[in-house]
GROMACS .gro file of C-alpha atoms in nm:
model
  188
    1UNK     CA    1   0.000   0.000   0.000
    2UNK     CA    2   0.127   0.311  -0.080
    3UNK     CA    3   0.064   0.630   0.086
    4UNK     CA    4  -0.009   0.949  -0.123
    5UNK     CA    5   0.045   1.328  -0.008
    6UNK     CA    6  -0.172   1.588  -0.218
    7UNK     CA    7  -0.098   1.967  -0.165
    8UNK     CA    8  -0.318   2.211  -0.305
    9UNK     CA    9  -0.239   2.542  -0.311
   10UNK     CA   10  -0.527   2.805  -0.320
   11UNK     CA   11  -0.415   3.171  -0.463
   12UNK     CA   12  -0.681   3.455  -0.456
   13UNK     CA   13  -0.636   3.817  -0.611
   14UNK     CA   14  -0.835   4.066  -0.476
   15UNK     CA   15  -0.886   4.360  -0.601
   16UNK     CA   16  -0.913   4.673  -0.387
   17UNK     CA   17  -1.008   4.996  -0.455
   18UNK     CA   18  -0.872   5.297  -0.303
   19UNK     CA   19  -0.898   5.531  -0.664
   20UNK     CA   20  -1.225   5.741  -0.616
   21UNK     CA   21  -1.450   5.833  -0.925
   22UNK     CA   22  -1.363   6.085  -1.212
   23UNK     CA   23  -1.515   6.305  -1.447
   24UNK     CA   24  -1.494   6.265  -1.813
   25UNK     CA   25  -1.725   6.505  -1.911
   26UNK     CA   26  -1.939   6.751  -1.803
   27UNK     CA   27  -2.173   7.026  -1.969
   28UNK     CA   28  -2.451   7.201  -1.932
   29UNK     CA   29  -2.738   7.395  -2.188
   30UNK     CA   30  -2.837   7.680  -2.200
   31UNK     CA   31  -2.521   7.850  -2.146
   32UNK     CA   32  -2.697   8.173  -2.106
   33UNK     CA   33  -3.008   8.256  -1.924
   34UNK     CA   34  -3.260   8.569  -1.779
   35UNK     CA   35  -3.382   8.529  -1.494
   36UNK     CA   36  -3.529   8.905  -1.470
   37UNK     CA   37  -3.935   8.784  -1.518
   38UNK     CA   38  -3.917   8.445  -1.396
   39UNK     CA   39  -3.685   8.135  -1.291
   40UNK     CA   40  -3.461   7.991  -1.562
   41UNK     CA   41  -3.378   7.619  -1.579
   42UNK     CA   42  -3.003   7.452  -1.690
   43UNK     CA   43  -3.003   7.089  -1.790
   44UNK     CA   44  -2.664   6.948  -1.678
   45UNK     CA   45  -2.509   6.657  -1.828
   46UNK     CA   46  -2.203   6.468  -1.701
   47UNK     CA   47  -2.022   6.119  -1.732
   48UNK     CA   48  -1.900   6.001  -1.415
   49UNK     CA   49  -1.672   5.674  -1.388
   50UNK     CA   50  -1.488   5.481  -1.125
   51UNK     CA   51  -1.252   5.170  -1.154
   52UNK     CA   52  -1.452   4.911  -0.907
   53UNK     CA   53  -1.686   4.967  -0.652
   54UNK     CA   54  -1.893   5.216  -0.928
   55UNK     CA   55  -2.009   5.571  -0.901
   56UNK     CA   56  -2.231   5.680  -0.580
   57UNK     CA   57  -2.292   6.048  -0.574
   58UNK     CA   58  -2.181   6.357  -0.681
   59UNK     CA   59  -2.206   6.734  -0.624
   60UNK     CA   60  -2.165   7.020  -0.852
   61UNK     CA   61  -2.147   7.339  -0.700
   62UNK     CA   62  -2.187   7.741  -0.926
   63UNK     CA   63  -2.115   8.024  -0.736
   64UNK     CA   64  -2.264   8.367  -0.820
   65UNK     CA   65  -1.967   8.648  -0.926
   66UNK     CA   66  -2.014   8.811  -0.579
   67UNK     CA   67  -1.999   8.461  -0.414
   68UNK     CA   68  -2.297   8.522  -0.220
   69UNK     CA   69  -2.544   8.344  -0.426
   70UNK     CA   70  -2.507   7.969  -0.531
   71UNK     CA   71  -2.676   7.688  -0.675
   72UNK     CA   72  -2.559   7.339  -0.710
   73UNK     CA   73  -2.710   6.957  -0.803
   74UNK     CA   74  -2.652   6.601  -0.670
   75UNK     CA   75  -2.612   6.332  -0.922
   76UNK     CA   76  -2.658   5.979  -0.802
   77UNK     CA   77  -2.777   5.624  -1.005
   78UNK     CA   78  -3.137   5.801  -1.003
   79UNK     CA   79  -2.979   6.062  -1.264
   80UNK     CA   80  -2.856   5.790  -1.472
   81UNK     CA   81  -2.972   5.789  -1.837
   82UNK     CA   82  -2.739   5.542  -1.992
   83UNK     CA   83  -2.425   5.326  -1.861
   84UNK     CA   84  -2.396   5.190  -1.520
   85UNK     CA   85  -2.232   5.258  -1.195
   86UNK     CA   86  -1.877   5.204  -1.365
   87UNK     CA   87  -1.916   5.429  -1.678
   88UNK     CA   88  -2.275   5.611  -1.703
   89UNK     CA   89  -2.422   5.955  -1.845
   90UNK     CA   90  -2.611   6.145  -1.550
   91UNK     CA   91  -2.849   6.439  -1.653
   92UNK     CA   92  -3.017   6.693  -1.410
   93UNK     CA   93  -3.181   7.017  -1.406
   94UNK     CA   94  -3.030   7.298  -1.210
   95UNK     CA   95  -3.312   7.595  -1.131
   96UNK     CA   96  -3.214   7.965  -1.121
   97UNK     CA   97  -3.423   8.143  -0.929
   98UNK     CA   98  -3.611   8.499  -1.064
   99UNK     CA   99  -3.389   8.779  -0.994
  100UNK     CA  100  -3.040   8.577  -0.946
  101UNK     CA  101  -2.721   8.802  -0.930
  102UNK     CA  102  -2.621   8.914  -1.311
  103UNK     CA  103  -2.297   8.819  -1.433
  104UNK     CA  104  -2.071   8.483  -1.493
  105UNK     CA  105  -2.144   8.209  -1.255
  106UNK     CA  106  -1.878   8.002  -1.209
  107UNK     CA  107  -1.830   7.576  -1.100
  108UNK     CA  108  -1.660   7.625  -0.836
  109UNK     CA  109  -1.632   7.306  -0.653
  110UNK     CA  110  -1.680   6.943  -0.750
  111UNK     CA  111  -1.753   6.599  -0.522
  112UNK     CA  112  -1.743   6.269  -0.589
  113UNK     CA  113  -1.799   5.969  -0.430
  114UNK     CA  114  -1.764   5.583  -0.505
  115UNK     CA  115  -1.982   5.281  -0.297
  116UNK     CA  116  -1.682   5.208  -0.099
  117UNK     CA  117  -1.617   5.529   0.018
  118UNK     CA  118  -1.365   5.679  -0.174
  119UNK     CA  119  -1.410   6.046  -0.186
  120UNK     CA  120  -1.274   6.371  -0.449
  121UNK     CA  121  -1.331   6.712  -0.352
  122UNK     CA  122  -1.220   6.953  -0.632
  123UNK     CA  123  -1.218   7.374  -0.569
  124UNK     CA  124  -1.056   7.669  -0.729
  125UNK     CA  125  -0.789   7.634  -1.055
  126UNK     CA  126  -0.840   7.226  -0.978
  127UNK     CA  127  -1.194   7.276  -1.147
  128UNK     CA  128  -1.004   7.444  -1.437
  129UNK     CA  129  -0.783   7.199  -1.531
  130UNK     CA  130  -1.075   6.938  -1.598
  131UNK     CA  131  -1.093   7.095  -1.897
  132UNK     CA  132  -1.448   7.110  -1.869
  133UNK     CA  133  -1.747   7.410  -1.963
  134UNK     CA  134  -1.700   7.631  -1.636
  135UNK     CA  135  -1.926   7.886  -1.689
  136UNK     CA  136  -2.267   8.015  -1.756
  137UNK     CA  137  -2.404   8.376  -1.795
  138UNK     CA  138  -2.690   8.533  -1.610
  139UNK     CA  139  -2.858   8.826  -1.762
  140UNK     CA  140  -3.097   8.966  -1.427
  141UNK     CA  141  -3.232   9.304  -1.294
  142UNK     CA  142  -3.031   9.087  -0.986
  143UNK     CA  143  -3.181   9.110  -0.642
  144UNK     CA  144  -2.795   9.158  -0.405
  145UNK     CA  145  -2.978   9.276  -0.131
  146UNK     CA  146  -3.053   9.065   0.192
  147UNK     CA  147  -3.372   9.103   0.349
  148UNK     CA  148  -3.422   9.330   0.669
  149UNK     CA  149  -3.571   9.334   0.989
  150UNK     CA  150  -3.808   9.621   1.027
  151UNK     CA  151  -3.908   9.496   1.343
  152UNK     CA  152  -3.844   9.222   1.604
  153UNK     CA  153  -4.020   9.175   1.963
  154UNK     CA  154  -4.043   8.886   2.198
  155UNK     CA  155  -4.290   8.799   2.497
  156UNK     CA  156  -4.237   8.705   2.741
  157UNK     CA  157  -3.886   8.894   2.819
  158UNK     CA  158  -3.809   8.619   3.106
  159UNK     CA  159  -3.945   8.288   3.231
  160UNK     CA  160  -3.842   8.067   3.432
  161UNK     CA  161  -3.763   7.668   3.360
  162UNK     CA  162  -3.670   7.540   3.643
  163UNK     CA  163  -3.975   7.311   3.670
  164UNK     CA  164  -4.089   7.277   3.296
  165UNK     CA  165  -4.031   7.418   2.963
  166UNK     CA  166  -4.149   7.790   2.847
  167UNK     CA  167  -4.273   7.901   2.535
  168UNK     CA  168  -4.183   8.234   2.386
  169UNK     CA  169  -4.342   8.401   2.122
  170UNK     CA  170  -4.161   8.594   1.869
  171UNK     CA  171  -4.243   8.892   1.630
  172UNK     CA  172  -4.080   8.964   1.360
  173UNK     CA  173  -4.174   9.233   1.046
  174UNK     CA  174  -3.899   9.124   0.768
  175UNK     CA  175  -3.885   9.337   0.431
  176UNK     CA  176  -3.694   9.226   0.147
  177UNK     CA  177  -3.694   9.472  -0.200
  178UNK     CA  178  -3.707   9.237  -0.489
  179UNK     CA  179  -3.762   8.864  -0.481
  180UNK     CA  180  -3.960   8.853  -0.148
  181UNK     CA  181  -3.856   8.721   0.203
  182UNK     CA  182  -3.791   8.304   0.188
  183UNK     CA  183  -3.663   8.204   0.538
  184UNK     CA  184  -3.432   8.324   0.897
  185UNK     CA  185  -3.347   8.216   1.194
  186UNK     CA  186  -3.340   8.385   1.524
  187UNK     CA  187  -3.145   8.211   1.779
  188UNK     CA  188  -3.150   8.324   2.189
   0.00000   0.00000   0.00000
């Protein structure tokens, strides 16, 4: 009788990915809009790839010239229109509101993710050098101007809460000039 010895040796590649998602294009149409009698909408279009795990989200951010103003979209598989998570064509609309700041809005910041995590952030001259449509103009009468307070009043001016909550009520009269009041915060 003879005695046999079998080895068997098992090798496994794994891949791993550590490269987050890129952009290989990215425009958007109209490249020109007025937003002086009502809101204006951009369709954006952008294909978005990644090496393994596939394409989560992204987010495309336009800044107003002053900065103050901005408007940006999330992409994600329910913006797909053709590919898949590995190479795929996303499409969404951006909405500029009625009376956005005049001038040439700029992309100024870009995020990506990937489904295990990985993560791109891309600001400033970065954003440039994707070689990609930057830039959209806004033709606007342009509302700049915050809203005010014309008046603000609380009651009552003390309470005590050492056995319960209080409520206070506030008052406020707020007064914008152009496109209306849409939201603020008051915090004690």
């Amino acid at each position: 009788m003879a005695l046999v010895a079998c080895f068997f040796v098992v090798q496994a590649v794994c891949a791993q990915d550590t490269e987050p998602p890129n952009v290989l294009s990215f425009d958007f149409d109209p490249k020109a809009i007025d937003t002086s009698a009502s809101s204006q909408e951009i369709t954006v279009t952008a294909r978005l790839t990644d090496d393994l795990s596939g394409f989560s989200q992204g987010y495309f951010r336009f800044q107003s010239p002053s900065k103050i103003q901005d408007v940006g979209l999330w992409f994600s598989s329910s913006e797909r229109t053709s590919g898949n998570e590995l190479d795929g064509t996303y499409e969404r609309k951006i909405t500029l509101p009625q009376y956005s700041e005049p001038g040439t809005w700029k992309l100024s910041s870009v995020e990506l993710r990937d489904n295990v995590g990985n993560s791109k952030y891309i600001s400033g001259v970065e954003v440039d050098a994707l070689g990609i449509p930057t830039e959209f103009e806004v033709e606007s009468v342009g509302d700049t101007t915050p809203p005010t307070i014309a008046s603000f009043d609380f009651n009552p001016k003390a309470v005590d809460t050492s056995t319960s909550s209080q409520e206070i009520t506030i008052t406020a009269r707020l007064t914008d000039d152009l496109s209306g009041f849409s939201q603020g915060y008051f915090r004690f």
